[in-house]
mmCIF file of C-alpha atoms in Angstrom:
data_model
loop_
_atom_site.group_PDB
_atom_site.id
_atom_site.type_symbol
_atom_site.label_atom_id
_atom_site.label_comp_id
_atom_site.label_asym_id
_atom_site.label_seq_id
_atom_site.Cartn_x
_atom_site.Cartn_y
_atom_site.Cartn_z
ATOM 1 C CA UNK V 1 139.921 -61.814 162.128
ATOM 2 C CA UNK V 2 143.540 -61.533 161.067
ATOM 3 C CA UNK V 3 145.731 -58.483 161.505
ATOM 4 C CA UNK V 4 144.005 -55.156 162.036
ATOM 5 C CA UNK V 5 143.716 -53.002 158.933
ATOM 6 C CA UNK V 6 145.763 -49.797 159.166
ATOM 7 C CA UNK V 7 144.753 -46.206 158.468
ATOM 8 C CA UNK V 8 147.736 -44.100 157.387
ATOM 9 C CA UNK V 9 147.718 -40.334 156.816
ATOM 10 C CA UNK V 10 150.372 -39.155 154.352
ATOM 11 C CA UNK V 11 152.255 -35.891 154.550
ATOM 12 C CA UNK V 12 153.461 -34.866 151.093
ATOM 13 C CA UNK V 13 156.049 -32.227 151.952
ATOM 14 C CA UNK V 14 157.519 -29.577 149.652
ATOM 15 C CA UNK V 15 159.707 -26.705 150.862
ATOM 16 C CA UNK V 16 158.890 -27.504 154.472
ATOM 17 C CA UNK V 17 155.102 -27.468 154.203
ATOM 18 C CA UNK V 18 152.492 -30.130 153.604
ATOM 19 C CA UNK V 19 150.928 -29.934 150.140
ATOM 20 C CA UNK V 20 148.280 -31.823 148.196
ATOM 21 C CA UNK V 21 147.438 -31.968 144.507
ATOM 22 C CA UNK V 22 145.336 -33.909 142.010
ATOM 23 C CA UNK V 23 146.963 -36.532 139.755
ATOM 24 C CA UNK V 24 150.330 -35.386 141.177
ATOM 25 C CA UNK V 25 149.954 -31.741 139.993
ATOM 26 C CA UNK V 26 148.277 -28.500 141.118
ATOM 27 C CA UNK V 27 149.697 -28.516 144.646
ATOM 28 C CA UNK V 28 148.113 -26.434 147.417
ATOM 29 C CA UNK V 29 149.213 -25.938 150.995
ATOM 30 C CA UNK V 30 147.745 -28.195 153.681
ATOM 31 C CA UNK V 31 149.614 -27.008 156.760
ATOM 32 C CA UNK V 32 152.630 -27.560 158.996
ATOM 33 C CA UNK V 33 153.968 -31.158 158.905
ATOM 34 C CA UNK V 34 154.948 -31.161 162.592
ATOM 35 C CA UNK V 35 151.517 -29.999 163.770
ATOM 36 C CA UNK V 36 149.698 -32.355 161.409
ATOM 37 C CA UNK V 37 151.854 -35.304 162.433
ATOM 38 C CA UNK V 38 151.115 -34.744 166.113
ATOM 39 C CA UNK V 39 147.397 -34.301 165.439
ATOM 40 C CA UNK V 40 147.240 -37.601 163.524
ATOM 41 C CA UNK V 41 149.210 -39.471 166.149
ATOM 42 C CA UNK V 42 146.839 -38.150 168.832
ATOM 43 C CA UNK V 43 143.741 -38.926 166.708
ATOM 44 C CA UNK V 44 144.496 -42.653 166.482
ATOM 45 C CA UNK V 45 146.220 -43.024 163.112
ATOM 46 C CA UNK V 46 148.049 -46.359 162.944
ATOM 47 C CA UNK V 47 151.107 -45.000 161.150
ATOM 48 C CA UNK V 48 152.318 -41.837 159.441
ATOM 49 C CA UNK V 49 154.031 -41.525 156.060
ATOM 50 C CA UNK V 50 156.180 -38.478 155.231
ATOM 51 C CA UNK V 51 157.168 -38.040 151.569
ATOM 52 C CA UNK V 52 159.524 -35.286 150.448
ATOM 53 C CA UNK V 53 157.837 -35.237 147.064
ATOM 54 C CA UNK V 54 160.349 -33.237 145.057
ATOM 55 C CA UNK V 55 163.563 -34.700 146.514
ATOM 56 C CA UNK V 56 164.100 -37.223 143.707
ATOM 57 C CA UNK V 57 163.163 -34.763 140.995
ATOM 58 C CA UNK V 58 165.397 -32.051 142.440
ATOM 59 C CA UNK V 59 168.174 -34.523 143.176
ATOM 60 C CA UNK V 60 168.601 -33.679 146.850
ATOM 61 C CA UNK V 61 168.367 -35.451 150.174
ATOM 62 C CA UNK V 62 165.231 -35.627 152.314
ATOM 63 C CA UNK V 63 164.928 -32.717 154.735
ATOM 64 C CA UNK V 64 166.455 -34.412 157.797
ATOM 65 C CA UNK V 65 165.696 -31.658 160.329
ATOM 66 C CA UNK V 66 162.000 -31.741 159.462
ATOM 67 C CA UNK V 67 161.940 -35.531 159.873
ATOM 68 C CA UNK V 68 163.463 -35.176 163.343
ATOM 69 C CA UNK V 69 160.870 -32.572 164.345
ATOM 70 C CA UNK V 70 157.941 -34.663 163.111
ATOM 71 C CA UNK V 71 159.279 -37.867 164.706
ATOM 72 C CA UNK V 72 159.596 -36.135 168.091
ATOM 73 C CA UNK V 73 155.806 -35.593 168.138
ATOM 74 C CA UNK V 74 154.737 -39.141 167.228
ATOM 75 C CA UNK V 75 153.826 -42.246 169.205
ATOM 76 C CA UNK V 76 153.107 -44.323 166.067
ATOM 77 C CA UNK V 77 155.327 -45.930 163.390
ATOM 78 C CA UNK V 78 156.807 -43.391 160.991
ATOM 79 C CA UNK V 79 157.809 -44.007 157.347
ATOM 80 C CA UNK V 80 159.921 -41.482 155.433
ATOM 81 C CA UNK V 81 160.554 -41.289 151.682
ATOM 82 C CA UNK V 82 162.023 -38.972 149.072
ATOM 83 C CA UNK V 83 165.569 -38.810 147.769
ATOM 84 C CA UNK V 84 166.702 -42.027 149.476
ATOM 85 C CA UNK V 85 169.300 -43.510 147.141
ATOM 86 C CA UNK V 86 171.832 -45.373 149.292
ATOM 87 C CA UNK V 87 172.316 -47.015 152.678
ATOM 88 C CA UNK V 88 173.721 -43.853 154.248
ATOM 89 C CA UNK V 89 170.423 -42.087 153.458
ATOM 90 C CA UNK V 90 168.491 -44.871 155.175
ATOM 91 C CA UNK V 91 170.764 -44.701 158.196
ATOM 92 C CA UNK V 92 170.298 -40.932 158.419
ATOM 93 C CA UNK V 93 166.501 -41.242 158.313
ATOM 94 C CA UNK V 94 166.424 -43.982 160.953
ATOM 95 C CA UNK V 95 168.741 -41.905 163.145
ATOM 96 C CA UNK V 96 166.403 -38.914 162.657
ATOM 97 C CA UNK V 97 163.490 -40.954 164.027
ATOM 98 C CA UNK V 98 161.977 -42.874 161.097
ATOM 99 C CA UNK V 99 160.948 -46.496 161.655
ATOM 100 C CA UNK V 100 160.836 -47.352 157.945
ATOM 101 C CA UNK V 101 161.952 -45.817 154.672
ATOM 102 C CA UNK V 102 160.019 -45.659 151.428
ATOM 103 C CA UNK V 103 161.986 -45.982 148.195
ATOM 104 C CA UNK V 104 160.573 -45.473 144.717
ATOM 105 C CA UNK V 105 162.656 -43.940 141.931
ATOM 106 C CA UNK V 106 165.945 -45.205 143.389
ATOM 107 C CA UNK V 107 164.642 -48.780 143.552
ATOM 108 C CA UNK V 108 163.492 -48.713 139.926
ATOM 109 C CA UNK V 109 166.861 -47.373 138.821
ATOM 110 C CA UNK V 110 168.872 -49.792 140.968
ATOM 111 C CA UNK V 111 166.770 -52.688 142.307
ATOM 112 C CA UNK V 112 169.701 -54.030 144.354
ATOM 113 C CA UNK V 113 169.043 -51.191 146.805
ATOM 114 C CA UNK V 114 166.052 -53.180 148.122
ATOM 115 C CA UNK V 115 168.301 -56.140 148.967
ATOM 116 C CA UNK V 116 170.902 -53.882 150.548
ATOM 117 C CA UNK V 117 168.337 -52.233 152.861
ATOM 118 C CA UNK V 118 166.710 -55.552 153.757
ATOM 119 C CA UNK V 119 170.086 -57.153 154.523
ATOM 120 C CA UNK V 120 171.444 -54.225 156.525
ATOM 121 C CA UNK V 121 168.324 -53.129 158.426
ATOM 122 C CA UNK V 122 165.704 -55.877 157.909
ATOM 123 C CA UNK V 123 162.829 -56.201 155.444
ATOM 124 C CA UNK V 124 160.459 -54.458 157.852
ATOM 125 C CA UNK V 125 162.365 -51.202 157.270
ATOM 126 C CA UNK V 126 162.011 -51.288 153.472
ATOM 127 C CA UNK V 127 158.765 -50.037 151.931
ATOM 128 C CA UNK V 128 158.806 -50.026 148.133
ATOM 129 C CA UNK V 129 156.507 -47.294 146.832
ATOM 130 C CA UNK V 130 155.151 -47.712 143.314
ATOM 131 C CA UNK V 131 153.528 -44.838 141.434
ATOM 132 C CA UNK V 132 151.707 -46.398 138.484
ATOM 133 C CA UNK V 133 149.284 -45.263 135.811
ATOM 134 C CA UNK V 134 146.938 -47.351 133.667
ATOM 135 C CA UNK V 135 148.161 -46.482 130.186
ATOM 136 C CA UNK V 136 146.439 -47.830 127.034
ATOM 137 C CA UNK V 137 148.688 -50.901 126.985
ATOM 138 C CA UNK V 138 148.796 -51.682 130.736
ATOM 139 C CA UNK V 139 149.848 -50.432 134.187
ATOM 140 C CA UNK V 140 153.230 -48.681 133.984
ATOM 141 C CA UNK V 141 155.506 -47.531 136.789
ATOM 142 C CA UNK V 142 156.617 -43.901 136.903
ATOM 143 C CA UNK V 143 159.739 -42.213 138.272
ATOM 144 C CA UNK V 144 160.459 -38.817 139.839
ATOM 145 C CA UNK V 145 157.099 -38.207 141.479
ATOM 146 C CA UNK V 146 155.127 -39.325 138.431
ATOM 147 C CA UNK V 147 157.069 -37.245 135.907
ATOM 148 C CA UNK V 148 158.795 -39.991 133.949
ATOM 149 C CA UNK V 149 157.305 -43.218 132.575
ATOM 150 C CA UNK V 150 159.277 -46.464 132.675
ATOM 151 C CA UNK V 151 158.709 -49.701 130.805
ATOM 152 C CA UNK V 152 158.324 -51.591 134.066
ATOM 153 C CA UNK V 153 154.863 -53.076 134.607
ATOM 154 C CA UNK V 154 153.198 -52.674 137.998
ATOM 155 C CA UNK V 155 152.686 -56.352 138.775
ATOM 156 C CA UNK V 156 156.038 -57.737 137.667
ATOM 157 C CA UNK V 157 157.893 -54.920 139.434
ATOM 158 C CA UNK V 158 155.931 -55.445 142.665
ATOM 159 C CA UNK V 159 156.764 -59.150 142.522
ATOM 160 C CA UNK V 160 160.454 -58.443 141.970
ATOM 161 C CA UNK V 161 160.458 -55.965 144.862
ATOM 162 C CA UNK V 162 159.044 -58.661 147.135
ATOM 163 C CA UNK V 163 161.618 -61.205 145.943
ATOM 164 C CA UNK V 164 164.429 -58.738 146.627
ATOM 165 C CA UNK V 165 163.307 -58.233 150.224
ATOM 166 C CA UNK V 166 160.721 -55.436 150.388
ATOM 167 C CA UNK V 167 158.644 -55.579 153.556
ATOM 168 C CA UNK V 168 155.626 -53.770 152.102
ATOM 169 C CA UNK V 169 154.374 -52.305 148.829
ATOM 170 C CA UNK V 170 152.863 -48.807 148.832
ATOM 171 C CA UNK V 171 150.875 -48.654 145.591
ATOM 172 C CA UNK V 172 149.612 -45.266 144.384
ATOM 173 C CA UNK V 173 147.350 -45.179 141.353
ATOM 174 C CA UNK V 174 148.219 -41.904 139.643
ATOM 175 C CA UNK V 175 144.858 -41.891 137.830
ATOM 176 C CA UNK V 176 143.035 -42.002 141.160
ATOM 177 C CA UNK V 177 145.307 -39.638 143.136
ATOM 178 C CA UNK V 178 143.388 -36.676 144.588
ATOM 179 C CA UNK V 179 140.278 -37.402 142.497
ATOM 180 C CA UNK V 180 138.392 -38.806 145.522
ATOM 181 C CA UNK V 181 136.408 -41.416 143.603
ATOM 182 C CA UNK V 182 137.828 -44.516 145.269
ATOM 183 C CA UNK V 183 140.984 -46.584 145.184
ATOM 184 C CA UNK V 184 142.158 -48.773 142.272
ATOM 185 C CA UNK V 185 140.549 -51.843 143.821
ATOM 186 C CA UNK V 186 140.996 -54.232 140.880
ATOM 187 C CA UNK V 187 144.745 -53.608 140.772
ATOM 188 C CA UNK V 188 144.934 -53.794 144.568
ATOM 189 C CA UNK V 189 143.140 -57.139 144.591
ATOM 190 C CA UNK V 190 145.548 -58.524 142.019
ATOM 191 C CA UNK V 191 148.569 -57.291 143.981
ATOM 192 C CA UNK V 192 147.149 -58.788 147.177
ATOM 193 C CA UNK V 193 146.581 -62.125 145.448
ATOM 194 C CA UNK V 194 150.029 -62.149 143.806
ATOM 195 C CA UNK V 195 152.126 -61.145 146.818
ATOM 196 C CA UNK V 196 152.744 -62.372 150.366
ATOM 197 C CA UNK V 197 153.740 -59.006 151.831
ATOM 198 C CA UNK V 198 151.342 -56.246 152.948
ATOM 199 C CA UNK V 199 149.892 -53.867 150.345
ATOM 200 C CA UNK V 200 149.172 -50.243 151.232
ATOM 201 C CA UNK V 201 146.471 -48.645 149.060
ATOM 202 C CA UNK V 202 147.059 -45.033 148.031
ATOM 203 C CA UNK V 203 145.255 -42.624 145.724
ATOM 204 C CA UNK V 204 141.515 -42.018 145.568
ATOM 205 C CA UNK V 205 140.040 -41.686 149.065
ATOM 206 C CA UNK V 206 137.080 -39.316 149.081
ATOM 207 C CA UNK V 207 134.627 -40.831 151.552
ATOM 208 C CA UNK V 208 134.509 -43.493 154.248
ATOM 209 C CA UNK V 209 133.085 -46.107 151.874
ATOM 210 C CA UNK V 210 136.244 -45.909 149.771
ATOM 211 C CA UNK V 211 138.327 -47.179 152.700
ATOM 212 C CA UNK V 212 135.869 -50.011 153.265
ATOM 213 C CA UNK V 213 136.102 -50.976 149.588
ATOM 214 C CA UNK V 214 139.904 -50.893 149.597
ATOM 215 C CA UNK V 215 139.814 -53.491 152.363
ATOM 216 C CA UNK V 216 136.848 -55.596 151.205
ATOM 217 C CA UNK V 217 137.295 -55.420 147.412
ATOM 218 C CA UNK V 218 140.990 -54.544 147.088
ATOM 219 C CA UNK V 219 142.070 -56.763 150.008
ATOM 220 C CA UNK V 220 144.566 -54.065 151.013
ATOM 221 C CA UNK V 221 146.311 -54.346 154.377
ATOM 222 C CA UNK V 222 146.374 -50.586 154.900
ATOM 223 C CA UNK V 223 144.813 -47.508 153.317
ATOM 224 C CA UNK V 224 146.726 -44.280 152.967
ATOM 225 C CA UNK V 225 145.124 -40.883 152.355
ATOM 226 C CA UNK V 226 146.039 -37.237 152.501
ATOM 227 C CA UNK V 227 143.556 -34.495 151.600
ATOM 228 C CA UNK V 228 140.477 -36.016 153.281
ATOM 229 C CA UNK V 229 142.443 -35.969 156.531
ATOM 230 C CA UNK V 230 144.350 -32.691 156.050
ATOM 231 C CA UNK V 231 141.247 -30.651 155.251
ATOM 232 C CA UNK V 232 139.102 -32.229 157.972
ATOM 233 C CA UNK V 233 136.706 -34.036 155.622
ATOM 234 C CA UNK V 234 137.007 -37.390 157.419
ATOM 235 C CA UNK V 235 138.142 -37.433 161.070
ATOM 236 C CA UNK V 236 140.165 -40.586 161.786
ATOM 237 C CA UNK V 237 138.177 -41.668 164.896
ATOM 238 C CA UNK V 238 134.932 -41.357 162.897
ATOM 239 C CA UNK V 239 136.420 -43.373 160.030
ATOM 240 C CA UNK V 240 137.588 -46.148 162.334
ATOM 241 C CA UNK V 241 134.218 -46.391 164.068
ATOM 242 C CA UNK V 242 132.526 -46.633 160.672
ATOM 243 C CA UNK V 243 134.906 -49.392 159.513
ATOM 244 C CA UNK V 244 134.328 -51.307 162.758
ATOM 245 C CA UNK V 245 130.566 -51.143 162.159
ATOM 246 C CA UNK V 246 131.195 -52.484 158.638
ATOM 247 C CA UNK V 247 132.877 -55.532 160.137
ATOM 248 C CA UNK V 248 136.466 -54.506 159.374
ATOM 249 C CA UNK V 249 139.069 -55.216 162.024
ATOM 250 C CA UNK V 250 140.666 -51.877 162.996
ATOM 251 C CA UNK V 251 142.333 -50.657 166.172
ATOM 252 C CA UNK V 252 140.125 -48.136 167.982
#
């Protein structure tokens, strides 16, 4: 059956609270990150992702104390991103309790950072997050939490990230983010076919069938979601039981 598919709640954190928007804007509060993290760990989530979503835009470091508090409540792997620009940032996050770091804007600006993290800490620590939008000419990568377009294409950048030592790709379709109409399965399928490392699907979960499709149509290795979990629309145990019934290998 291969490796079990992973279900990953995501805490987008701003000013110490979990928030959620649509297409990266219109943020509303979703609760305390420490409480949510513990609840997800207890509910059977496979991993947790914590993104300090304005760190890169505001040019500051990820909120280390909050990371430590969340990590202390978890019994599952923990990935932290936001404002990670150099090896000392990675070291600080790992020391605070993260198992992996997610880099996005910093990797696009200076791709060598991927190699540095992989060499110093191992590829398994380095998750390269890609925020991309399907513009009229093709998929383009965006910086600073989706605020700034680059000329990098999704597929060639993902391939370069793999070659430089990324352990996973976390792909968020900005067009699908928060809309709850399903993941970008065509792009996911192409990424999965092109690359040898795991692909995490992000952006678009609205119902249980969307997770199934991300795995069956998009061939994703993991599916990440936020609002459907934060606002109690899809309980994780219920989702995993559904996926199991659909023939998808998940850990119950």
